[in-house]
Tab-separated table of C-alpha atoms in Angstrom:
chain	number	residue	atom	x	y	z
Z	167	UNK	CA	0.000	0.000	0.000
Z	168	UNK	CA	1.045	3.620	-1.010
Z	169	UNK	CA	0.626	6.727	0.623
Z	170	UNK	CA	1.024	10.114	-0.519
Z	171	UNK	CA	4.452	11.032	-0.844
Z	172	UNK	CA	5.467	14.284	0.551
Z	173	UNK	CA	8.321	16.651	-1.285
Z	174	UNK	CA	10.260	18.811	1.189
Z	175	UNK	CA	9.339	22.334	-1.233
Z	176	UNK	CA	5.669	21.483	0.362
Z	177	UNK	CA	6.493	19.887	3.753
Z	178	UNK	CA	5.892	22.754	6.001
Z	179	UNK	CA	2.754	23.940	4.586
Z	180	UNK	CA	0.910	20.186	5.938
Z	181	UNK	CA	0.585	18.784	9.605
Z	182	UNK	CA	0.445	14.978	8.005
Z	183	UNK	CA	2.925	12.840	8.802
Z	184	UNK	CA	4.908	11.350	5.556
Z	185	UNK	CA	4.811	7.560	5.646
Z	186	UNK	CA	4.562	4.800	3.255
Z	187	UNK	CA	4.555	0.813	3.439
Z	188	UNK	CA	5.501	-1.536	1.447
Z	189	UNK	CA	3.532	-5.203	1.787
Z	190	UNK	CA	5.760	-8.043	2.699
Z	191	UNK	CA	7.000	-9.907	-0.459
Z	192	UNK	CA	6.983	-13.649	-0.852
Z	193	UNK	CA	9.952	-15.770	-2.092
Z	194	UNK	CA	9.449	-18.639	-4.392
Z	195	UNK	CA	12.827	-19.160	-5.996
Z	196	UNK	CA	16.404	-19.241	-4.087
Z	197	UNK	CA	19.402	-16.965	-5.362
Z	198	UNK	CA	22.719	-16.556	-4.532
Z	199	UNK	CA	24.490	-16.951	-1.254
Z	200	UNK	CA	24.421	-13.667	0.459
Z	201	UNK	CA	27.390	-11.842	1.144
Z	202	UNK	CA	28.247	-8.619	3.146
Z	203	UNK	CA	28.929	-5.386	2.046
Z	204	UNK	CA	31.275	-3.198	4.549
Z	205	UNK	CA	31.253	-0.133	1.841
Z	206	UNK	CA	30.753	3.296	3.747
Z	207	UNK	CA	27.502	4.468	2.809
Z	208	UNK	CA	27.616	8.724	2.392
Z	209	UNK	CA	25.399	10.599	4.167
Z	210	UNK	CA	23.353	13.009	2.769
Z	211	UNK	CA	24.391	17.136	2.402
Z	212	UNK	CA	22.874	18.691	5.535
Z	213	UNK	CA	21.754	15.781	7.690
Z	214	UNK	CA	23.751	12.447	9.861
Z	215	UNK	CA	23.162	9.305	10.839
Z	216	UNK	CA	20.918	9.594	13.177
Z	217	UNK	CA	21.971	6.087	15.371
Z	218	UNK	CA	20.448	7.340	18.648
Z	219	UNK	CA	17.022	6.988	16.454
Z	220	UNK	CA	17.443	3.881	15.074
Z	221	UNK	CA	18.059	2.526	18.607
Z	222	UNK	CA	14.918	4.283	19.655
Z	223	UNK	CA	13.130	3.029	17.164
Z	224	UNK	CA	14.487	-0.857	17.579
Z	225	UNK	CA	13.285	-0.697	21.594
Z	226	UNK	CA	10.183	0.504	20.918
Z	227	UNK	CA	9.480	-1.397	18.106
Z	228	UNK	CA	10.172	-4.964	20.346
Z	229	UNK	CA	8.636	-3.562	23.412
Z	230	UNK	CA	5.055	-2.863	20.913
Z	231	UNK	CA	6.105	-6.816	19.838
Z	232	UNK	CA	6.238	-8.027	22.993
Z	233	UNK	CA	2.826	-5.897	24.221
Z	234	UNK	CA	1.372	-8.233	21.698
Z	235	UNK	CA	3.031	-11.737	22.871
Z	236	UNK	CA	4.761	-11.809	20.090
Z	237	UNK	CA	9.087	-12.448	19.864
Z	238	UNK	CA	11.462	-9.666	19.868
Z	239	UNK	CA	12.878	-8.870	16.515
Z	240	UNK	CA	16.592	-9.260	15.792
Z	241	UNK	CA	18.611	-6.234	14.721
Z	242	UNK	CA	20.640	-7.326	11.679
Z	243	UNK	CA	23.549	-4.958	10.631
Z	244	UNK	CA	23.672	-6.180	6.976
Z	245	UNK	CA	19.737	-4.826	6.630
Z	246	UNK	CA	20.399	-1.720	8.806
Z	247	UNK	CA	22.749	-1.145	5.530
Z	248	UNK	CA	20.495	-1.503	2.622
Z	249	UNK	CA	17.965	0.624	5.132
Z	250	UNK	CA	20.200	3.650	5.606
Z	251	UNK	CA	21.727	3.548	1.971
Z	252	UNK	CA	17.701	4.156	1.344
Z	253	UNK	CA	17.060	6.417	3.405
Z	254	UNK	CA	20.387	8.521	2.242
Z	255	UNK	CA	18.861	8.287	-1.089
Z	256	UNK	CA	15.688	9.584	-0.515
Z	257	UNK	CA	16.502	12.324	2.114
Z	258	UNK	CA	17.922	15.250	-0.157
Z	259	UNK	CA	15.105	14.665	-2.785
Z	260	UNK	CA	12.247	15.343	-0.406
Z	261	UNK	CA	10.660	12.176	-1.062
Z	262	UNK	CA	9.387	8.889	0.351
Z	263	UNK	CA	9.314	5.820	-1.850
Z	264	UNK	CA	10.273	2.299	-1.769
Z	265	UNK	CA	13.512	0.763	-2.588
Z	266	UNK	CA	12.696	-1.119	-5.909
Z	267	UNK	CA	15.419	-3.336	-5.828
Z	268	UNK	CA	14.785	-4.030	-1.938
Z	269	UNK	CA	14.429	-8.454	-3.097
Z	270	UNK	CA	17.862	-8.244	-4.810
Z	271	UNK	CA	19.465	-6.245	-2.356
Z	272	UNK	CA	18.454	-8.689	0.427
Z	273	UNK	CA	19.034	-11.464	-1.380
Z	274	UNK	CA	23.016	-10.920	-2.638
Z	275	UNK	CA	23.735	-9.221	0.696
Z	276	UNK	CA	21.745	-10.553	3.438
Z	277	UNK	CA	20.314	-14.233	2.993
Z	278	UNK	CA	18.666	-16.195	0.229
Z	279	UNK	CA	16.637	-18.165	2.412
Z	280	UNK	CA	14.335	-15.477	3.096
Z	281	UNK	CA	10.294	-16.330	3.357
Z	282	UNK	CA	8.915	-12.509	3.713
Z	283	UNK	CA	9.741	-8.947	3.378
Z	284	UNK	CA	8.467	-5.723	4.045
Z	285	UNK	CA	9.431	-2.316	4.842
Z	286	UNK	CA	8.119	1.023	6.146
Z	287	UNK	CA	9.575	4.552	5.341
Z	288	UNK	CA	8.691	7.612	6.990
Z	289	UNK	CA	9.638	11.723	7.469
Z	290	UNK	CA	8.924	12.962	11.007
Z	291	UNK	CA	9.825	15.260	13.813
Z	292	UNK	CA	11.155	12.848	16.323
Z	293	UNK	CA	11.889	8.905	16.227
Z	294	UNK	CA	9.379	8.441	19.307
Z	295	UNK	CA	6.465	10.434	16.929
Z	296	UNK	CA	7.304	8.135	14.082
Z	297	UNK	CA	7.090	4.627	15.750
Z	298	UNK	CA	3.457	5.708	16.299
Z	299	UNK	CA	2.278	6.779	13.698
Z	300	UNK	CA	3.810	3.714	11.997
Z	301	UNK	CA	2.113	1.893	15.230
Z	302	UNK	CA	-1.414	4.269	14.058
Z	303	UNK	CA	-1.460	3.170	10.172
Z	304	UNK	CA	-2.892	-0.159	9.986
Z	305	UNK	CA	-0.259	-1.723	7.017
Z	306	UNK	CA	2.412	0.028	8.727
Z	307	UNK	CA	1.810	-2.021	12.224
Z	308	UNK	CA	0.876	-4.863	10.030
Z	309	UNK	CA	4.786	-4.901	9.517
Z	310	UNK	CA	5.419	-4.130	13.067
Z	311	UNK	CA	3.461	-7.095	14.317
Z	312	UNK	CA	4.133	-9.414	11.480
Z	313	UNK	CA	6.105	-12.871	10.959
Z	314	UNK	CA	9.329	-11.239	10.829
Z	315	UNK	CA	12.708	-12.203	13.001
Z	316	UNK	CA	14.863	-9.588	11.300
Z	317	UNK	CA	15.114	-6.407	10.991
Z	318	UNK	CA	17.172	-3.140	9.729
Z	319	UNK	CA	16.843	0.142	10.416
Z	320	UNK	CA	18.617	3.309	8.915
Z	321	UNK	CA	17.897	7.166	10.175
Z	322	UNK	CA	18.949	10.620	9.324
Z	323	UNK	CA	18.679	13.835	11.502
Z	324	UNK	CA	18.201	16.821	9.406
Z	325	UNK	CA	19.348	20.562	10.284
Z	326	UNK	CA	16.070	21.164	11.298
Z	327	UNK	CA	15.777	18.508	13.527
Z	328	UNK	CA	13.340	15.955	11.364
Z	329	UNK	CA	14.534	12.653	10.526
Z	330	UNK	CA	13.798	10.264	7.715
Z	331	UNK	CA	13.985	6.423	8.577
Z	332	UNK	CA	13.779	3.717	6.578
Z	333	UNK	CA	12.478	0.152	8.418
Z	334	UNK	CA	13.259	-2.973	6.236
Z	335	UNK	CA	11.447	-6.653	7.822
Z	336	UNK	CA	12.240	-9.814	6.920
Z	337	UNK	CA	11.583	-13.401	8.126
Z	338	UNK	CA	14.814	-15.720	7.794
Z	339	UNK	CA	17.421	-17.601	9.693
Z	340	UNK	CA	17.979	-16.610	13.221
Z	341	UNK	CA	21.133	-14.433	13.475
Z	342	UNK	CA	24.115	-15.995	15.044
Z	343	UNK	CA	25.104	-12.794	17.136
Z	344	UNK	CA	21.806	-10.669	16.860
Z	345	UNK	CA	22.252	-6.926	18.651
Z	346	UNK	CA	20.382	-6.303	21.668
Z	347	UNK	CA	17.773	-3.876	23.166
Z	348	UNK	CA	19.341	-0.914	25.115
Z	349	UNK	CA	19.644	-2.470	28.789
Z	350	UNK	CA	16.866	-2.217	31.669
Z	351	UNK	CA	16.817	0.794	33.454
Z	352	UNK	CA	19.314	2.313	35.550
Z	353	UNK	CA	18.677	1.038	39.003
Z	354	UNK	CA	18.251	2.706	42.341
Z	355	UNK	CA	18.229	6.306	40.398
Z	356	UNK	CA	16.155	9.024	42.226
Z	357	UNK	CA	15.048	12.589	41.808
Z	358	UNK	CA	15.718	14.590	44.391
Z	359	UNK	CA	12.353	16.931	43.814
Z	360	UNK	CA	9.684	18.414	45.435
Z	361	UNK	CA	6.092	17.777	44.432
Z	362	UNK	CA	2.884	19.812	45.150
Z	363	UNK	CA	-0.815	19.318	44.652
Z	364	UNK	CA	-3.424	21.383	44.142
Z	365	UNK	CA	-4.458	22.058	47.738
Z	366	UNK	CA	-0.480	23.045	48.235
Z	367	UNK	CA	0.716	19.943	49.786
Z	368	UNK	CA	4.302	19.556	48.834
Z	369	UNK	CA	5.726	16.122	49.122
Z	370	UNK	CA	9.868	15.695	49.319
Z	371	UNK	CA	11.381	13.137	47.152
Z	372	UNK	CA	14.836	11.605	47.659
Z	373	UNK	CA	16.927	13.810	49.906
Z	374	UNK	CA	14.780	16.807	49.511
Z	375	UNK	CA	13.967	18.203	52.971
Z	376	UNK	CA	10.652	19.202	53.575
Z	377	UNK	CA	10.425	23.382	54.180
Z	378	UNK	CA	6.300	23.869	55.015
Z	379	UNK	CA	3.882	24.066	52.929
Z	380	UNK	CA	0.423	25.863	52.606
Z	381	UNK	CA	-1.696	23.136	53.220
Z	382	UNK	CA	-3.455	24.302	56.060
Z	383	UNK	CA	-4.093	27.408	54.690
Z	384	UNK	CA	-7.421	28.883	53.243
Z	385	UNK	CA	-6.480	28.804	49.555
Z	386	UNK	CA	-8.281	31.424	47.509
Z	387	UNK	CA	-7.186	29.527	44.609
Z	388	UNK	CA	-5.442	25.691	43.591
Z	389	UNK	CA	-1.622	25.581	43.280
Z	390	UNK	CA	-0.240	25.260	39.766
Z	391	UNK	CA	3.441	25.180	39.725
Z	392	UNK	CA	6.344	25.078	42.055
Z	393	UNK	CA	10.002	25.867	41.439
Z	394	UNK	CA	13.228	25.662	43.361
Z	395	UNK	CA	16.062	27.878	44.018
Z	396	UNK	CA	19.585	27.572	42.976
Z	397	UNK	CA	20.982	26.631	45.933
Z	398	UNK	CA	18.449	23.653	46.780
Z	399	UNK	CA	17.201	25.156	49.872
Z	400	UNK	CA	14.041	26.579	49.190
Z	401	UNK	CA	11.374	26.954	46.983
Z	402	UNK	CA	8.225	28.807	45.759
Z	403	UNK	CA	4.503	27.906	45.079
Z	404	UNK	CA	1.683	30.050	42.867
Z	405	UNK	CA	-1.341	29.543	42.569
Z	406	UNK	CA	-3.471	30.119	39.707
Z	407	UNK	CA	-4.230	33.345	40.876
Z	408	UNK	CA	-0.468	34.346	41.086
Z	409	UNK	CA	-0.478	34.273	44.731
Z	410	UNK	CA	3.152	33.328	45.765
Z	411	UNK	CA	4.363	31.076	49.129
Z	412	UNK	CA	8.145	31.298	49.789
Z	413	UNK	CA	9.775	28.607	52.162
Z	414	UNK	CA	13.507	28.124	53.077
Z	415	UNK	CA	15.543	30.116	51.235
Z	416	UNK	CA	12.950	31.110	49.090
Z	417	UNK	CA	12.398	35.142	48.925
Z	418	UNK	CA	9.270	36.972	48.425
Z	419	UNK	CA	9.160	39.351	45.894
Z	420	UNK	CA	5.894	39.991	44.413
Z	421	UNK	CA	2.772	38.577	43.693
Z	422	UNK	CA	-0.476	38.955	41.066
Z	423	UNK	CA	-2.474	38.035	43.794
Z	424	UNK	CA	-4.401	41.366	44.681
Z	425	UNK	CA	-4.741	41.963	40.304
Z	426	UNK	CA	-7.812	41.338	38.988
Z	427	UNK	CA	-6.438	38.968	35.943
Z	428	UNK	CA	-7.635	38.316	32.840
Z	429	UNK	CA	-6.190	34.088	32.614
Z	430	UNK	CA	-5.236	32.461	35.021
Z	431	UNK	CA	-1.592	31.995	36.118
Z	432	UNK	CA	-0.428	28.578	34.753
Z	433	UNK	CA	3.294	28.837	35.829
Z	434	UNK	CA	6.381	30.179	36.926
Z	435	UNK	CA	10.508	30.024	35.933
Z	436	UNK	CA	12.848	31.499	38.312
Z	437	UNK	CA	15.855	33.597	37.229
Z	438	UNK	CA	19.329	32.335	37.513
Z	439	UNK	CA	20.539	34.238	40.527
Z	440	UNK	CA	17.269	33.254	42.548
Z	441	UNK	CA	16.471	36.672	43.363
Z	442	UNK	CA	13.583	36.592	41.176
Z	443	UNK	CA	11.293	35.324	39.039
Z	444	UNK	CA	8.550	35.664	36.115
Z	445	UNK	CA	4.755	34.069	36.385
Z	446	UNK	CA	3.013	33.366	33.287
Z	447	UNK	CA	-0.739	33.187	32.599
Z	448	UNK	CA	-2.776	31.409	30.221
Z	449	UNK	CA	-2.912	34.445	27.439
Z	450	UNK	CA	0.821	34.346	27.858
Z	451	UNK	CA	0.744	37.764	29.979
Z	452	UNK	CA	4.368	37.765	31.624
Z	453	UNK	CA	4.247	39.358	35.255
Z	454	UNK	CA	8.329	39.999	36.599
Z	455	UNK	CA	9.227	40.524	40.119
Z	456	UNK	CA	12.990	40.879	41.587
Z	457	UNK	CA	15.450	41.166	38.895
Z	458	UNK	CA	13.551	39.203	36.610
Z	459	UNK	CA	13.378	41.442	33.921
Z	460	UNK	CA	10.087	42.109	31.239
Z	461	UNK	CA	11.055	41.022	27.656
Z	462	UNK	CA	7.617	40.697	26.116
Z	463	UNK	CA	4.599	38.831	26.336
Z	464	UNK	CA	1.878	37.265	24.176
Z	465	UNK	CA	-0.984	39.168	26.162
Z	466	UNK	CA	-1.867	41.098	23.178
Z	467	UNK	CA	-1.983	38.680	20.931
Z	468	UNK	CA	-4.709	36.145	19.783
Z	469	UNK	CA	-3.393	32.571	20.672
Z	470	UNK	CA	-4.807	29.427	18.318
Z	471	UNK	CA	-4.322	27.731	22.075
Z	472	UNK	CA	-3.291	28.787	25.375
Z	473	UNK	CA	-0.068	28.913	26.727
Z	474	UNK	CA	0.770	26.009	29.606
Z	475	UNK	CA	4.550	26.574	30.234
Z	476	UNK	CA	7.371	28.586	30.173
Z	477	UNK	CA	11.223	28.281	30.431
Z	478	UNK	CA	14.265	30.836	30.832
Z	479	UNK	CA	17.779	30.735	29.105
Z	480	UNK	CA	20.442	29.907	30.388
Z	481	UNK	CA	21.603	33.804	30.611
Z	482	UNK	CA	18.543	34.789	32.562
Z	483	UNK	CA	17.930	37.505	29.846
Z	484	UNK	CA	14.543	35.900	27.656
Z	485	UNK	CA	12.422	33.040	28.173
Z	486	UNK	CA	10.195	30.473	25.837
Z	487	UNK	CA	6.913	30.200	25.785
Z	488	UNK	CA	4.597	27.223	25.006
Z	489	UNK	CA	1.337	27.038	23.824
Z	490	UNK	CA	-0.925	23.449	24.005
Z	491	UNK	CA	-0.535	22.877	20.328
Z	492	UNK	CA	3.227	23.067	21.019
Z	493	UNK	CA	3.772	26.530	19.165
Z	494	UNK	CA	6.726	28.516	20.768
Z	495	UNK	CA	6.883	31.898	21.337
Z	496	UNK	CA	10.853	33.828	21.975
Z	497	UNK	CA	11.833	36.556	23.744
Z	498	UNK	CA	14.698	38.201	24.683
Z	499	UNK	CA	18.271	36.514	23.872
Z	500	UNK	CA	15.910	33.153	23.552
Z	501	UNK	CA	15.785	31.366	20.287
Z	502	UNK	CA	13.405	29.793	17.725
Z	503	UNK	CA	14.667	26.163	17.228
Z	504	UNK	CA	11.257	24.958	16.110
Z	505	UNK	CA	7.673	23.800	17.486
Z	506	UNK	CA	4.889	21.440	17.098
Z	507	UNK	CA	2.485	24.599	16.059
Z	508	UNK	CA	1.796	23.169	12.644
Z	509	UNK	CA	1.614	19.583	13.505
Z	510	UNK	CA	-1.144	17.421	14.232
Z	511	UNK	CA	-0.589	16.211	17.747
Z	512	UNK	CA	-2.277	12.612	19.387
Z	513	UNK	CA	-2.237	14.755	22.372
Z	514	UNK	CA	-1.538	18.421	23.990
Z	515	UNK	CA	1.483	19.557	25.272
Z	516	UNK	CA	1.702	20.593	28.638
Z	517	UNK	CA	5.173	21.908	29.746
Z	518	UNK	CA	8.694	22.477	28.085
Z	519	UNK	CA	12.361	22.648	29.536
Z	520	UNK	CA	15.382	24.072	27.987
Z	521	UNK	CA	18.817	22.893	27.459
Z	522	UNK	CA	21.914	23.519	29.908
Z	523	UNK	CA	23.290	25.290	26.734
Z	524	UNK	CA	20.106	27.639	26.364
Z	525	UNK	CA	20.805	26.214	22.308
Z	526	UNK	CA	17.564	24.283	22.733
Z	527	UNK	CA	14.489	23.226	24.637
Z	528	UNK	CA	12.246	19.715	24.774
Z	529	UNK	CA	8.463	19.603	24.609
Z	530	UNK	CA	6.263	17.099	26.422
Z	531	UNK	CA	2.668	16.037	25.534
Z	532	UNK	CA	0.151	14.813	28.211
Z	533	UNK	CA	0.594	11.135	26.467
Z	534	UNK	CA	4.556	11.374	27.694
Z	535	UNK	CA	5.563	12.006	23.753
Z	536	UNK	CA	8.774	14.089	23.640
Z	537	UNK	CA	9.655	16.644	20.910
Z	538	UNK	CA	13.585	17.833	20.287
Z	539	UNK	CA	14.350	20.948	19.381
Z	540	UNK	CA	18.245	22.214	18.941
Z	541	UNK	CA	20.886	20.707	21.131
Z	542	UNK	CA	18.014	19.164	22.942
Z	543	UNK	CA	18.717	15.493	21.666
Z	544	UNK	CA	15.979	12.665	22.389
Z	545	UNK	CA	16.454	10.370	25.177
Z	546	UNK	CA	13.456	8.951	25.404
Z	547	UNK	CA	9.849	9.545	26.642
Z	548	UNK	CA	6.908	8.021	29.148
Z	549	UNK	CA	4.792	7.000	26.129
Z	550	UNK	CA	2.763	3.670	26.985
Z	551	UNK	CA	3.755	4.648	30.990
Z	552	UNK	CA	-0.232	4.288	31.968
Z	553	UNK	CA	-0.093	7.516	33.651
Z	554	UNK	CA	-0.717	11.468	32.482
Z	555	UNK	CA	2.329	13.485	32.226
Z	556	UNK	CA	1.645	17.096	34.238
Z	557	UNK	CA	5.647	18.562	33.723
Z	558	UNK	CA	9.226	18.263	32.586
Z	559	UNK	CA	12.393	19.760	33.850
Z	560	UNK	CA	15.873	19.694	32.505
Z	561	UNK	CA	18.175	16.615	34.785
Z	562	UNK	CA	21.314	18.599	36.519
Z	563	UNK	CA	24.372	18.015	34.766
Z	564	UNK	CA	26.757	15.367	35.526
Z	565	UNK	CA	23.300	13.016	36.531
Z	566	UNK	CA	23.569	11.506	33.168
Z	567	UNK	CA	19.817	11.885	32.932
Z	568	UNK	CA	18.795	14.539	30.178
Z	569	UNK	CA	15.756	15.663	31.938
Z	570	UNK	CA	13.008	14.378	33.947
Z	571	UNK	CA	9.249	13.697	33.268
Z	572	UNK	CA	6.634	14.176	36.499
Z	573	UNK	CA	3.231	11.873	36.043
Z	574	UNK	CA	-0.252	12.628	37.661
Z	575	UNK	CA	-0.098	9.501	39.534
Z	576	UNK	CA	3.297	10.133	41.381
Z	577	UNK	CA	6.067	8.944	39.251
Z	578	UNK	CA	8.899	11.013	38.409
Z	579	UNK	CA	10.978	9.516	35.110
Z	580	UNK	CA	14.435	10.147	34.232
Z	581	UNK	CA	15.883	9.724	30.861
Z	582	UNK	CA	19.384	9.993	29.620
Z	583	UNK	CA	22.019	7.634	28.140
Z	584	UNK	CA	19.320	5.548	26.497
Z	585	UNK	CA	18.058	4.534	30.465
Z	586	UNK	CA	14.746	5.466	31.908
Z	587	UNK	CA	14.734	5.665	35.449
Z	588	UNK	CA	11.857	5.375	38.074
Z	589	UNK	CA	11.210	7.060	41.336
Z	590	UNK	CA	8.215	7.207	43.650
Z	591	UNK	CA	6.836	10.893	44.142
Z	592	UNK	CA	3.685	10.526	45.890
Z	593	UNK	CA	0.979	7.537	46.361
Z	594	UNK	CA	-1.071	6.647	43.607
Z	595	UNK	CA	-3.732	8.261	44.801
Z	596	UNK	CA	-2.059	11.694	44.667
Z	597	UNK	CA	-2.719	14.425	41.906
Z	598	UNK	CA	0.363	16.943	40.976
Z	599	UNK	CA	0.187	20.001	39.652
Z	600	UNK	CA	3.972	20.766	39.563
Z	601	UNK	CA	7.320	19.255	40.666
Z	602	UNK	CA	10.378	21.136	41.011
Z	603	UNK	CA	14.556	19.209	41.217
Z	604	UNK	CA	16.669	20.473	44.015
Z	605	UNK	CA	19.110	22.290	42.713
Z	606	UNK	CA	22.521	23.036	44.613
């Protein structure tokens, strides 16, 4: 089955995701012996091999497999080959289409005692988006859950941060020495965090101390966010009405809570030096107090969606915004590395983080999906976790994590260096509204 193939002159002006599939074939006469082929293949002007992908795309592949009792499949080098020679190929003409000589190519390099083949080829935004929408298109997981034991797998990351992929199947011997899944995750790795709910009871995790919280208060209105300061000895709460509660270290420095406003407050991002901070409300209206300083706002503009998060650079001097369809708004010395804004996403996004370098920033969705930007590379995401995502934060350096992911239920994940880690936050019958890592 065929798709419509996309040309990069009209890629931008569509939210569809380019994908095609091609059946499996069936083999009724035996060839040649196979043989390997070490040649280098060349990457394509503007774009590299994008292995961190291809990996991504291999786990998640057998872990869909195995959600359907079926066997793992076996990562064979000689079809990741033909797959990224493909995918090189189609890459600088803007296209997706099929390999045509994808039988003979299997057959003189990889095994003559093949029974079926198939392949999938697809242009998207992240590897993590790709796998489902492969998973979404009913030929496309007709491959992914089909009698295969091999299979090869070849990516590209563009300059803008897309990648192609090509995905070739095929039922055959076993491999003597097949490659493996990344390993389990990285055990007895914690967050050291504090989580709050909506009635302002904030929960330590790890070696966080506790510092009070507002829980016994009369709450005019819910808590929405909480963040930390530098030194990991304090932090702040607001509330939806912008009303601020400082504990340890924390310092008060102005509130929205006596303005009449016209959206709610859905967040906050300290500055670098702690001695301030910016809240952000739905319409994107930016309120600074301490030496946070103003650098524009999205108040007077009409949003398609409302904002849900913000983050600061690394300088202190501008800050991202992000709206629920994932469109990204700059100001200051921050940067536009991309967004979701045109895209058609499974679900909303409902916070961001930035880089260490201030060169990028990450999106999350409420489904867990991640979305790269820049220097923000993909380490993985809490798709298929059972639980609703309510925040990200960037992991401190040095943790090897890349940044964490904070769940409704209580769950706080960590992902970096192709591990996902898992830490208890708060019981399962909890609700969050925000989590903030101790810094220091």
């Amino acid at each position: 089955m065929f798709l419509l193939v996309m040309r990069r002159s009209i890629r931008f002006l569509t939210a569809a995701l380019a994908l095609l599939v091609l059946s499996a074939l069936q083999n009724t006469t035996e060839v040649a012996a196979a043989q390997s082929n070490d040649t280098e293949t060349a990457v394509a002007l503007g774009s590299v091999r994008d292995t961190p992908a291809e990996q991504v795309l291999f786990d998640a592949l057998n872990t869909t497999r195995a959600e359907h009792g079926l066997a793992p499949l076996q990562r064979d080098p000689a079809l990741d080959q033909i797959a990224i020679e493909w995918t090189t190929e189609m890459s600088p003409s803007g296209s997706l289409s099929h390999r045509g000589d994808l039988r003979q190519q299997v057959e003189s390099r990889v095994t003559s005692e093949w029974m079926r083949i198939g392949e999938n080829v697809g242009w998207g935004p992240s590897a993590e988006w790709l796998h489902g929408a492969f998973f979404d298109s009913a030929p496309h997981r007709a491959n992914m859950l089909g009698d295969y034991n091999r299979v090869g797998i070849g990516a590209l990351l563009e300059d803008d941060g897309y990648v192609w992929v090509t995905v070739n199947f095929l039922d055959g011997p076993d491999l003597p020495n097949p490659i493996q899944p990344s390993p389990n995750p990285i055990e007895g790795l914690s967050a050291d965090a504090w989580a709050v709910s909506p009635d302002g009871v904030v929960t330590p995790v790890g070696d966080s101390p506790f510092l009070d919280d507002p829980s016994g208060l009369p709450l005019q209105q819910p808590v929405v966010g909480i963040a930390s300061t530098p030194t990991g000895d304090g932090y702040w709460l607001v509330a939806s009405d912008g009303g601020i509660f400082a504990y340890g270290d924390a310092r008060f420095h102005g509130s929205t809570g006596a303005i009449a406003l016209n959206q709610p407050i859905v967040g906050m991002a300290p500055t670098a030096t702690g001695d301030g901070y910016w809240l952000v409300a739905s319409d994107g209206g930016i309120f600074a107090f301490g030496d946070a300083r103003f650098h524009g706002s999205t108040g007077a503009i009409t949003l398609n969606q409302p904002i849900v998060g913000m983050a600061p650079t690394a300088t202190g001097d501008g800050y991202w915004l992000v709206a629920s369809d994932g469109g990204i708004f700059a100001f200051g010395d921050a940067r536009f590395h991309g967004s979701t804004g045109a895209l058609s996403l499974a679900a909303p996004i409902v916070s961001m983080a930035s880089t260490p370098s201030g060169n990028g920033y990450w999106l999350v969705a409420s489904d867990g999906g991640v979305f790269t930007f820049g220097d923000g590379g993909f380490a993985g995401s809490a798709s298929g976790s059972g639980g609703s995502v309510v925040g990200m934060t960037p992991a401190d350096t040095g943790s090897g994590l890349d940044y964490w992911i904070y769940l409704s239920d209580g769950r706080a994940l960590g992902f970096g260096d192709d591990a996902t880690a898992s830490s208890p936050v708060l019981d399962s019958t909890a609700s969050i509204t925000g989590v903030a890592v101790r810094r220091g």
